[in-house]
Each structure stands twice: as structure tokens, then as C-alpha cells.
Short mmCIF file of C-alpha atoms (C1' of nucleotides) in Angstrom, two decimals:
data_model
loop_
_atom_site.label_atom_id
_atom_site.label_comp_id
_atom_site.label_asym_id
_atom_site.label_seq_id
_atom_site.Cartn_x
_atom_site.Cartn_y
_atom_site.Cartn_z
CA MET D 7 2.26 -7.18 12.16
CA ALA D 8 -0.75 -4.91 11.15
CA LEU D 9 -3.41 -7.25 11.14
CA GLY D 10 -1.49 -9.78 10.52
CA LYS D 11 -2.30 -12.45 9.24
CA ASP D 12 -1.82 -15.43 12.14
CA TYR D 13 -3.03 -16.08 15.39
CA GLU D 14 -1.55 -18.54 16.26
CA SER D 15 -2.41 -18.36 19.85
CA GLN D 16 -5.99 -19.56 18.11
CA ARG D 17 -5.64 -22.67 16.60
CA ASP D 18 -8.88 -24.24 18.51
CA CYS D 19 -11.25 -22.23 16.82
CA THR D 20 -12.48 -21.97 13.05
CA MET D 21 -13.12 -18.50 13.14
CA ALA D 22 -9.37 -17.27 14.02
CA ARG D 23 -8.48 -19.93 11.06
CA GLY D 24 -10.75 -17.78 8.66
CA LEU D 25 -9.59 -14.86 9.79
CA GLU D 26 -6.01 -16.15 9.26
CA LEU D 27 -7.46 -16.46 5.19
CA VAL D 28 -9.73 -13.57 5.17
CA GLY D 29 -8.99 -11.16 7.87
CA GLU D 30 -6.14 -8.68 7.01
CA ARG D 31 -6.77 -5.36 6.22
CA TRP D 32 -8.57 -4.54 2.45
CA THR D 33 -9.04 -8.55 1.82
CA MET D 34 -12.82 -9.56 2.83
CA LEU D 35 -13.06 -5.79 0.81
CA ILE D 36 -11.60 -7.51 -2.38
CA LEU D 37 -13.88 -10.19 -1.78
CA ARG D 38 -16.97 -7.99 -1.69
CA ASP D 39 -15.57 -6.42 -4.90
CA CYS D 40 -15.63 -10.18 -6.60
CA PHE D 41 -19.09 -10.30 -5.38
CA TYR D 42 -20.41 -6.67 -7.13
CA GLY D 43 -18.64 -8.00 -10.24
CA VAL D 44 -14.97 -6.68 -10.28
CA ARG D 45 -12.56 -9.02 -12.01
CA ARG D 46 -9.21 -6.88 -13.45
CA TYR D 47 -6.89 -5.61 -11.10
CA SER D 48 -6.90 -1.96 -12.47
CA ASP D 49 -10.60 -2.18 -11.58
CA PHE D 50 -9.84 -3.46 -7.75
CA PHE D 51 -6.44 -0.36 -7.39
CA VAL D 52 -9.09 2.59 -8.40
CA HIS D 53 -12.18 1.56 -6.56
CA LEU D 54 -10.47 0.41 -3.12
CA GLY D 55 -7.98 2.63 -3.34
CA LEU D 56 -5.34 0.37 -1.82
CA PRO D 57 -1.51 0.21 -2.41
CA ARG D 58 -0.76 -1.61 -5.23
CA ALA D 59 1.84 -3.49 -3.48
CA VAL D 60 -1.03 -4.40 -0.82
CA LEU D 61 -3.19 -5.40 -4.22
CA SER D 62 -0.54 -7.67 -5.42
CA GLU D 63 -0.09 -9.38 -2.49
CA ARG D 64 -3.82 -10.13 -1.29
CA LEU D 65 -4.85 -10.97 -4.67
CA ALA D 66 -1.57 -14.03 -4.99
CA ASN D 67 -3.16 -14.88 -1.37
CA LEU D 68 -6.11 -15.28 -1.80
CA CYS D 69 -5.32 -17.65 -5.19
CA GLU D 70 -2.85 -19.54 -3.41
CA GLN D 71 -6.11 -20.36 -0.69
CA GLY D 72 -8.47 -21.26 -3.40
CA VAL D 73 -10.55 -18.35 -2.95
CA LEU D 74 -9.92 -16.56 -5.97
CA GLU D 75 -8.63 -17.88 -9.33
CA LYS D 76 -6.38 -16.09 -11.44
CA ARG D 77 -7.00 -17.22 -15.47
CA ARG D 78 -6.88 -15.54 -18.39
CA TYR D 79 -9.28 -14.32 -20.35
CA GLN D 80 -7.35 -12.37 -23.39
CA ASP D 81 -4.50 -13.58 -25.10
CA ALA D 82 -3.43 -10.31 -27.21
CA PRO D 83 -3.00 -8.39 -25.11
CA PRO D 84 -2.54 -11.40 -22.28
CA ARG D 85 -4.94 -9.63 -19.60
CA GLU D 86 -6.28 -11.73 -16.82
CA GLU D 87 -8.70 -11.56 -14.28
CA TYR D 88 -9.75 -12.67 -10.87
CA VAL D 89 -12.88 -14.62 -10.40
CA LEU D 90 -14.28 -16.03 -7.07
CA THR D 91 -13.77 -20.12 -7.11
CA GLU D 92 -16.87 -22.10 -5.46
CA MET D 93 -15.02 -21.01 -2.28
CA GLY D 94 -15.22 -17.80 -2.45
CA GLU D 95 -18.93 -17.31 -3.31
CA ALA D 96 -19.42 -19.28 -0.80
CA PHE D 97 -18.27 -16.53 1.39
CA TRP D 98 -21.46 -14.53 0.10
CA PRO D 99 -23.22 -15.28 4.06
CA VAL D 100 -20.65 -13.89 5.99
CA LEU D 101 -20.57 -10.56 3.95
CA ALA D 102 -24.41 -10.51 3.83
CA ALA D 103 -24.08 -10.71 7.78
CA LEU D 104 -21.91 -8.28 8.74
CA GLY D 105 -23.88 -6.17 5.52
CA ALA D 106 -27.06 -6.65 7.67
CA TRP D 107 -25.28 -5.89 10.75
CA THR D 108 -23.69 -2.48 9.64
CA THR D 109 -27.56 -1.75 8.50
CA LYS D 110 -29.46 -2.59 11.52
CA PHE D 111 -26.93 -1.12 13.94
CA ALA D 112 -24.67 1.38 12.82
CA TRP D 113 -26.07 3.14 10.02
CA GLU D 114 -24.68 6.57 9.57
CA PRO D 115 -27.17 8.87 7.92
CA GLY D 116 -26.18 11.16 5.33
CA ARG D 117 -24.01 8.33 3.10
CA ARG D 118 -25.24 6.77 0.05
CA TYR D 119 -25.33 2.76 1.02
CA ARG D 120 -26.02 0.36 -1.28
CA THR D 121 -28.82 -2.08 -0.61
CA PHE D 122 -29.16 -5.26 -0.92
CA LEU D 123 -32.04 -6.90 -2.25
CA HIS D 124 -33.54 -10.17 -3.17
CA ASP D 125 -34.28 -9.40 -6.71
CA PRO D 126 -37.08 -12.17 -7.55
CA CYS D 127 -39.15 -10.56 -4.45
CA GLU D 128 -37.48 -7.21 -4.12
CA THR D 129 -36.93 -8.05 0.02
CA ARG D 130 -34.33 -6.52 2.12
CA LEU D 131 -32.25 -9.43 3.19
CA VAL D 132 -30.91 -10.67 6.27
CA ALA D 133 -28.27 -13.32 7.73
CA TYR D 134 -29.17 -15.54 10.09
CA ALA D 135 -26.78 -18.53 11.88
CA HIS D 136 -29.48 -21.32 10.93
CA CYS D 137 -30.03 -25.21 12.15
CA PRO D 138 -30.81 -27.25 9.36
CA SER D 139 -32.92 -29.77 11.27
CA CYS D 140 -35.58 -26.93 13.14
CA ASP D 141 -35.31 -25.24 10.05
CA ARG D 142 -34.74 -21.97 11.78
CA ALA D 143 -32.69 -19.52 12.74
CA VAL D 144 -30.57 -19.82 15.81
CA PRO D 145 -29.31 -17.25 18.17
CA ALA D 146 -26.13 -17.61 19.96
CA ALA D 147 -27.51 -18.56 23.38
CA GLU D 148 -29.28 -21.43 22.10
CA VAL D 149 -26.03 -22.56 20.20
CA ARG D 150 -23.74 -25.40 22.52
CA ILE D 151 -19.75 -25.23 22.03
CA VAL D 152 -18.62 -28.30 21.58
CA PRO D 153 -14.73 -28.88 22.28
CA GLY D 154 -12.60 -30.48 19.81
CA PRO D 155 -11.13 -34.37 19.50
CA ASP D 156 -8.33 -35.31 21.87
CA LEU D 157 -5.48 -35.13 19.84
CA PRO D 158 -2.14 -36.13 20.96
CA ASP D 159 -0.57 -32.90 20.26
CA GLN D 160 -0.38 -30.47 23.87
CA PRO D 161 -3.81 -28.81 24.07
CA ALA D 162 -3.58 -24.99 25.02
CA THR D 163 -2.64 -24.87 28.74
CA ASP D 164 -4.20 -21.08 29.70
CA PRO D 165 -6.72 -21.14 32.02
CA VAL D 166 -9.72 -19.99 29.12
CA SER D 167 -8.85 -23.23 27.05
CA VAL D 168 -8.93 -25.29 29.62
CA ALA D 169 -12.43 -24.01 30.73
CA LEU D 170 -13.78 -24.09 27.19
CA ARG D 171 -12.94 -28.34 27.29
CA ARG D 172 -14.79 -28.71 29.99
CA GLY D 173 -17.85 -27.90 28.19
CA PRO D 174 -20.72 -28.85 27.53
CA LYS D 175 -21.51 -24.81 27.36
CA ARG D 176 -23.56 -22.78 25.80
CA LEU D 177 -22.74 -19.70 24.16
CA LEU D 178 -23.12 -15.95 26.38
CA GLU D 179 -23.13 -18.69 29.65
CA PRO D 180 -20.04 -16.65 31.48
CA LEU D 181 -17.70 -19.02 31.50
CA ILE D 182 -15.80 -20.00 35.18
CA VAL D 183 -12.15 -19.73 35.00
CA THR D 184 -10.01 -21.31 37.51
CA PRO D 185 -6.62 -19.63 37.62
CA GLY D 186 -4.26 -22.41 38.78
CA GLY D 187 -7.28 -24.88 39.80
CA SER D 188 -9.41 -23.16 42.78
CA GLY D 189 -12.58 -21.75 41.76
CA ALA D 190 -12.61 -17.94 40.82
CA ARG D 191 -14.74 -14.57 41.08
CA MET M 178 -1.95 1.24 9.03
CA ALA M 179 -2.18 -1.92 10.17
CA LEU M 180 -6.18 -3.60 9.46
CA GLY M 181 -5.76 0.27 10.18
CA LYS M 182 -10.26 0.76 11.10
CA ASP M 183 -10.84 3.57 8.65
CA TYR M 184 -11.82 2.60 4.86
CA GLU M 185 -12.28 6.62 4.07
CA SER M 186 -12.90 5.27 0.10
CA GLN M 187 -15.86 3.19 0.67
CA ARG M 188 -18.40 5.61 2.44
CA ASP M 189 -20.97 3.92 0.06
CA CYS M 190 -20.72 0.55 1.89
CA THR M 191 -22.53 -0.84 5.02
CA MET M 192 -19.51 -3.91 4.66
CA ALA M 193 -16.87 -1.29 4.73
CA ARG M 194 -18.34 0.26 7.59
CA GLY M 195 -19.00 -2.79 9.64
CA LEU M 196 -15.15 -3.34 8.94
CA GLU M 197 -14.55 -0.22 10.70
CA LEU M 198 -16.02 -0.86 13.77
CA VAL M 199 -14.88 -4.95 13.45
CA GLY M 200 -12.05 -5.09 11.50
CA GLU M 201 -8.82 -4.09 13.33
CA ARG M 202 -6.84 -6.97 13.88
CA TRP M 203 -7.87 -8.93 17.25
CA THR M 204 -11.37 -7.50 17.03
CA MET M 205 -13.79 -9.82 16.07
CA LEU M 206 -11.68 -12.61 18.16
CA ILE M 207 -12.48 -10.26 21.06
CA LEU M 208 -16.03 -10.54 20.33
CA ARG M 209 -16.11 -14.24 19.60
CA ASP M 210 -14.24 -14.77 23.02
CA CYS M 211 -17.72 -12.36 24.52
CA PHE M 212 -19.84 -15.66 22.77
CA TYR M 213 -17.52 -18.10 24.79
CA GLY M 214 -18.40 -16.13 27.93
CA VAL M 215 -15.52 -14.59 28.54
CA ARG M 216 -15.79 -11.27 30.27
CA ARG M 217 -12.71 -10.13 32.34
CA TYR M 218 -9.29 -8.14 31.25
CA SER M 219 -7.21 -10.98 32.64
CA ASP M 220 -9.06 -13.72 30.60
CA PHE M 221 -9.15 -11.90 27.11
CA PHE M 222 -5.64 -11.76 27.80
CA VAL M 223 -4.71 -15.07 28.65
CA HIS M 224 -6.45 -16.11 26.34
CA LEU M 225 -5.68 -14.23 22.80
CA GLY M 226 -2.36 -13.79 24.16
CA LEU M 227 -2.12 -10.20 22.31
CA PRO M 228 -0.77 -7.41 24.25
CA ARG M 229 -2.32 -5.37 27.00
CA ALA M 230 -1.98 -2.18 24.79
CA VAL M 231 -3.82 -3.81 22.15
CA LEU M 232 -6.59 -5.24 24.09
CA SER M 233 -6.85 -1.91 26.01
CA GLU M 234 -7.65 -0.02 22.48
CA ARG M 235 -9.97 -2.70 20.95
CA LEU M 236 -12.34 -3.15 23.93
CA ALA M 237 -12.83 0.78 24.79
CA ASN M 238 -13.39 1.18 21.32
CA LEU M 239 -16.08 -1.49 21.34
CA CYS M 240 -17.71 0.01 24.55
CA GLU M 241 -17.94 3.56 22.60
CA GLN M 242 -19.21 1.91 19.55
CA GLY M 243 -22.07 0.49 21.66
CA VAL M 244 -20.67 -3.66 21.02
CA LEU M 245 -19.23 -3.82 24.25
CA GLU M 246 -20.31 -2.50 27.89
CA LYS M 247 -18.25 -2.18 30.48
CA ARG M 248 -19.96 -2.33 33.85
CA ARG M 249 -18.60 -3.05 37.40
CA TYR M 250 -19.69 -6.13 38.91
CA GLN M 251 -18.07 -5.92 42.15
CA ASP M 252 -17.06 -2.86 44.56
CA ALA M 253 -14.47 -4.32 46.38
CA PRO M 254 -12.30 -4.65 45.43
CA PRO M 255 -13.08 -3.03 42.11
CA ARG M 256 -13.91 -5.28 39.01
CA GLU M 257 -15.13 -4.74 35.80
CA GLU M 258 -16.13 -6.76 33.36
CA TYR M 259 -17.06 -6.49 29.35
CA VAL M 260 -20.19 -7.79 28.14
CA LEU M 261 -21.96 -7.46 24.51
CA THR M 262 -25.06 -5.29 24.43
CA GLU M 263 -28.17 -6.17 22.25
CA MET M 264 -25.94 -4.45 18.99
CA GLY M 265 -22.70 -7.26 20.43
CA GLU M 266 -24.98 -10.17 20.41
CA ALA M 267 -26.39 -9.34 17.19
CA PHE M 268 -23.17 -10.10 15.60
CA TRP M 269 -23.35 -14.10 16.07
CA PRO M 270 -24.53 -14.28 12.55
CA VAL M 271 -21.34 -13.11 11.65
CA LEU M 272 -19.11 -15.33 13.15
CA ALA M 273 -21.29 -18.45 12.35
CA ALA M 274 -21.34 -17.44 8.81
CA LEU M 275 -17.89 -17.39 9.20
CA GLY M 276 -17.07 -20.47 11.26
CA ALA M 277 -19.78 -22.72 9.16
CA TRP M 278 -17.74 -20.86 5.95
CA THR M 279 -14.09 -22.00 7.38
CA THR M 280 -15.38 -25.38 8.56
CA LYS M 281 -16.33 -26.45 4.93
CA PHE M 282 -13.55 -24.80 2.66
CA ALA M 283 -10.75 -24.38 5.13
CA TRP M 284 -11.04 -27.00 7.93
CA GLU M 285 -6.91 -28.08 8.61
CA PRO M 286 -6.74 -31.55 9.94
CA GLY M 287 -5.17 -32.84 12.48
CA ARG M 288 -6.69 -29.37 15.04
CA ARG M 289 -9.18 -29.90 18.09
CA TYR M 290 -11.63 -27.60 16.48
CA ARG M 291 -14.61 -26.52 18.70
CA THR M 292 -17.63 -27.44 16.73
CA PHE M 293 -21.04 -25.41 17.20
CA LEU M 294 -24.43 -27.33 17.72
CA HIS M 295 -28.28 -26.19 18.07
CA ASP M 296 -27.88 -27.43 21.71
CA PRO M 297 -31.73 -28.92 21.22
CA CYS M 298 -31.06 -31.25 18.56
CA GLU M 299 -27.62 -31.45 18.35
CA THR M 300 -27.49 -30.37 14.42
CA ARG M 301 -24.30 -28.54 13.49
CA LEU M 302 -25.34 -25.02 12.50
CA VAL M 303 -25.54 -23.35 9.39
CA ALA M 304 -25.82 -19.98 8.07
CA TYR M 305 -27.09 -18.36 5.27
CA ALA M 306 -28.25 -14.89 3.93
CA HIS M 307 -32.10 -15.05 4.03
CA CYS M 308 -35.04 -13.65 2.61
CA PRO M 309 -37.84 -12.77 4.84
CA SER M 310 -40.46 -12.55 2.23
CA CYS M 311 -39.54 -16.06 0.30
CA ASP M 312 -38.30 -17.52 3.84
CA ARG M 313 -35.59 -19.32 2.59
CA ALA M 314 -31.62 -19.26 1.55
CA VAL M 315 -30.49 -16.45 -0.82
CA PRO M 316 -27.82 -17.00 -3.27
CA ALA M 317 -25.38 -14.28 -4.41
CA ALA M 318 -26.70 -14.61 -8.00
CA GLU M 319 -29.92 -14.09 -6.78
CA VAL M 320 -29.43 -10.75 -4.69
CA ARG M 321 -29.66 -7.09 -6.68
CA ILE M 322 -27.45 -4.59 -5.64
CA VAL M 323 -29.13 -0.86 -4.91
CA PRO M 324 -27.38 2.03 -5.32
CA GLY M 325 -27.88 3.97 -2.37
CA PRO M 326 -29.97 7.42 -2.31
CA ASP M 327 -29.27 10.51 -4.49
CA LEU M 328 -27.53 12.72 -1.76
CA PRO M 329 -26.43 16.00 -2.02
CA ASP M 330 -23.01 15.51 -1.30
CA GLN M 331 -20.29 14.40 -4.50
CA PRO M 332 -20.82 10.96 -5.54
CA ALA M 333 -17.32 8.79 -5.74
CA THR M 334 -16.51 9.43 -9.40
CA ASP M 335 -14.16 6.32 -9.94
CA PRO M 336 -15.36 4.07 -12.82
CA VAL M 337 -16.24 1.39 -10.41
CA SER M 338 -18.38 3.42 -8.76
CA VAL M 339 -19.81 4.93 -11.25
CA ALA M 340 -20.40 1.23 -13.09
CA LEU M 341 -22.24 0.44 -9.75
CA ARG M 342 -24.77 3.33 -9.63
CA ARG M 343 -25.45 2.35 -13.27
CA GLY M 344 -27.34 -0.41 -11.92
CA PRO M 345 -29.46 -2.57 -11.57
CA LYS M 346 -27.29 -5.27 -11.23
CA ARG M 347 -27.10 -8.49 -9.83
CA LEU M 348 -23.99 -9.91 -7.66
CA LEU M 349 -21.70 -11.87 -9.12
CA GLU M 350 -22.40 -10.21 -13.09
CA PRO M 351 -19.48 -8.78 -14.14
CA LEU M 352 -19.09 -5.34 -14.02
CA ILE M 353 -18.51 -3.52 -17.39
CA VAL M 354 -16.16 -0.83 -16.13
CA THR M 355 -15.70 2.28 -18.89
CA PRO M 356 -12.59 4.42 -18.67
CA GLY M 357 -13.61 8.23 -19.13
CA GLY M 358 -16.69 6.75 -21.27
CA SER M 359 -15.84 4.63 -23.80
CA GLY M 360 -16.77 0.85 -23.40
CA ALA M 361 -14.00 -0.93 -21.98
CA ARG M 362 -13.25 -4.65 -23.02
"C1'" DC P 275 8.68 4.92 -33.43
"C1'" DC P 276 5.37 6.89 -29.85
"C1'" DT P 277 1.64 6.83 -27.02
"C1'" DG P 278 -1.31 4.69 -24.04
"C1'" DC P 279 -2.62 0.69 -21.29
"C1'" DT P 280 -2.71 -3.02 -18.19
"C1'" DA P 281 -0.85 -5.12 -14.61
"C1'" DG P 282 2.82 -5.01 -11.93
"C1'" DT P 283 7.38 -4.36 -8.83
"C1'" DT P 284 10.46 -1.63 -6.15
"C1'" DC P 285 11.60 1.25 -1.68
"C1'" DA P 286 11.43 4.72 1.56
"C1'" DT P 287 8.49 7.19 4.92
"C1'" DT P 288 4.89 5.95 8.27
"C1'" DC P 289 2.33 3.78 11.29
"C1'" DA P 290 0.29 0.22 14.09
"C1'" DA P 291 1.10 -4.38 16.78
"C1'" DT P 292 4.26 -6.17 20.20
"C1'" DG P 293 6.45 -7.47 24.32
"C1'" DA P 294 8.33 -6.34 28.28
"C1'" DA P 295 8.33 -3.17 32.16
"C1'" DC P 296 6.40 -0.68 34.81
"C1'" DC P 297 1.88 0.92 38.55
"C1'" DA P 298 -1.89 1.51 40.99
"C1'" DA P 299 -5.48 0.22 43.68
"C1'" DC P 300 -7.18 -3.14 46.17
"C1'" DC P 301 -7.61 -7.64 49.31
"C1'" DC P 302 -5.49 -10.74 52.95
"C1'" DG P 303 -2.35 -13.00 56.09
"C1'" DG P 304 0.33 -12.54 59.89
"C1'" DC T 214 1.36 -1.94 59.34
"C1'" DC T 215 3.91 -4.91 56.07
"C1'" DG T 216 4.26 -7.98 52.28
"C1'" DG T 217 2.86 -10.56 48.16
"C1'" DG T 218 -0.79 -11.24 45.58
"C1'" DT T 219 -4.85 -10.40 42.20
"C1'" DT T 220 -6.62 -7.22 38.73
"C1'" DG T 221 -6.66 -3.98 35.17
"C1'" DG T 222 -4.61 -1.37 33.30
"C1'" DT T 223 -0.47 2.28 30.98
"C1'" DT T 224 4.14 3.46 28.82
"C1'" DC T 225 7.56 3.12 25.67
"C1'" DA T 226 11.41 0.85 22.51
"C1'" DT T 227 11.44 -2.26 18.62
"C1'" DT T 228 9.57 -4.46 15.12
"C1'" DG T 229 7.28 -4.75 10.47
"C1'" DA T 230 3.30 -4.07 7.91
"C1'" DA T 231 0.96 -0.39 5.28
"C1'" DT T 232 1.04 3.70 2.30
"C1'" DG T 233 2.18 5.99 -2.22
"C1'" DA T 234 5.34 7.57 -4.81
"C1'" DA T 235 8.17 6.20 -8.94
"C1'" DC T 236 9.64 3.33 -11.91
"C1'" DT T 237 9.27 -1.16 -14.96
"C1'" DA T 238 7.78 -4.93 -19.00
"C1'" DG T 239 4.51 -6.42 -22.37
"C1'" DC T 240 1.88 -5.53 -26.05
"C1'" DA T 241 -1.41 -2.96 -29.39
"C1'" DG T 242 -2.96 0.89 -32.03
"C1'" DG T 243 -1.79 4.74 -34.86
#
DNA sequence: CCTGCTAGTTCATTCAATGAACCAACCCGG
DNA sequence: CCGGGTTGGTTCATTGAATGAACTAGCAGG
């Protein structure tokens, strides 16, 4: 599987679950095009230059997941368009964060990169994880990982999953992995 | 190519460029594990359950791009660890946004999802695109797309790229694509 | 009736992911 | 100094997805 969509071993993680929805090749670029205002099959096709079969499959998948909605905007001749749902529009922070990260750390000179400004004030966007209570940006080092609830099913038994359930623990702290029960490293 | 890494047709877009760095299958999950505190080859391996060859290739790639650093933390026996660079740590908002999006829109009941809290105040994180000037979250509809600079090389000629260069334009506004010069739709 | 446009489907080929096996360096215990 | 265990890989046959080209279908307009 190539950038296949399942990550069966990662059932405890929302990020992995998200990647099952949008992590396949081309999918995020299709969503980006939706934000650009692209709505028609043929426009996605000419802009992205991907195989038609892949485009069809991805669009159908995104509709099925509720990220896009396919709707008829004209009856004669029948024409369909793909538009972002509320869920799809809510994906914007992910793309904004990705674009901001690349702009800062992987900018390649000599390319005509588009930029994104806050229209009213013409300021370049940034993207943060945010704490609604403190009302400020939260760096990874201040984030606590909280293991998921105990459920009747069997939890993952690999040493790393076990260590992550031992919590509490913050991001970026080295994880102490104990292979089989004794201390390591 | 399966979630291959190049998107040659998308040279004008920082998001596509970012996906060339981290968009391949497994790569973002490796980064997530780095934030979890995983550092050793064998720990990535047991936790992710991916083929060793893929893990080796992805780690080498991330090091080459400057996202991770491979360093020896012990000489006898020689042991290596992979840690996030400044660039790698700056990727956190992308993962946070992805996790928050999934939590809100694609939560599957019956899974032991980990959650992420701002440790000092125990508040669940959100993620936004942010305007440093207005100091507030910026929804997609308020964002202006600014075409990249004019450069000596040949710009993309597909109708969608042409339409995007006509700007100014906001995200989510339907893009008027003119196939070959006459109005469409 | 003929042409063109949109929105696909089908299919042979290519290339990456998978998974199992193998390998090498090193430590430790006997 | 021999054998077993751990770490950190590499190699390779197999599978399955992406690619790209060809083909199809519905409909409008002339």
C-alpha cells in the first residue's frame, strides 16, 4: 500500500485517525484546491495533474467521510461540483500550519510561492496550537499527553504503547521504554 | 508511486512543498512519535509496526531535510537516537491541528484516544490560523491568496494556475476558470 | 449528424510498501 | 573464547497502489 490509508496499529491516536482520512497521496492537495475555490472535476484534474482514477477515488472518499459534498449545480447539461462541508472548512488550520511551517523552514528560493495574508490587515498568517483558557500559543513542551480511557478491549501491548499509558507525561520528554518489564537505557 | 514524495506540478505552493517533506506514508506518524518522546530505531519499529526498510528510509530522509538529527548517545555499545531539530519541533502546530480536527469531526467511539492538554491549566488544545497583527484566529474566508512573485521561468499554464495568478482573491471564493480565454460556467 | 465538453471508467505498466529473512557490531555471562 | 541477546540496520521476493493512456457516456449547440 502506498500511502495507503489505514494505520491499524495506531488506533489510540487522533492524528493517525486523521491521516486515515486525509493522509493519502494527493488528498490534502485536493483539499487545498477546494480552499482555492476549485470545485469541478476537470479543474482539479488539470491543476493537479494526477491520474483521473486517483482523483475519482479520492473525491468519492472525501464525500463519504463528510469532508466534501458533491452537488449538482446545473441540470442541463448535468454538472456536479465538490464543495467543502463544515468539516472540510475546519481543516483550514492544518493546511495553514503546514504552509507556515514550510514557509519558515523549507522555503526554496526561485519559486513563485503563493502567500496567505489576513485580508483586512494584510498580515502574514502564522499557526499555533492554542490554549483557550490561557489564550496563548502552546509549545509542544507544555503539552501533557493523557492516555485514553480504559476500555474492555485489549490495549496495545508493545513497550512504547505501554510506556505511554503510564503517564502523565509531557510531549518531547524522552520516553522511558522498558522492554519486558526491566529498566532500559 | 504510493504517496510518493514529489509533487512536481505544484511548485507554487508551500503546502505541496511541505508534503514533499513529510507527506509520505508513515512520516508524520514518525514525527508524532518523536513528540511522544520516542527516539530509538527499535522503539519506532515496535510502536509503528512498519517495515524496517521504510523506517530506515524515512528517518534518513527526515535527517537529510533537517527535521530530525541523528546522534550517538552512547559509545559502548554504539547507540543512536533521533531527535527533533528546531525545524522538527516547529512542526507541532500541524500535528496539533490535525489531532484537533479529528477529535472534533472524526472521533470514533470505542477507541482509547489519547488527548492533549495544556499542562499548567489542563485545558484541551485547539489550533488556529492566527493573525499576529489582529491577534485573533483567522477563518479561511478572511484569507487573501497572493500570487507568488514574477520570475524569469515559465509559470504554470493550466487554466487554474492562470486564474489563481489573476488575484486578488480570498480562499473559498469560487474560482472562475476560463478554459482557453473565454468565460466558463 | 457531427463536434466538443464534462465527468468519469478501464486497464496494462511501474514503482513503492510489505514482511520475512538475514547480517554485523557489540556486550555480557560462563 | 564461546554462545546468546540487543540494537540497528540491509536485502529481497511479493503485493498492491499510482501512473498514464485509451476509451465511454451524456448532453448541448450548430
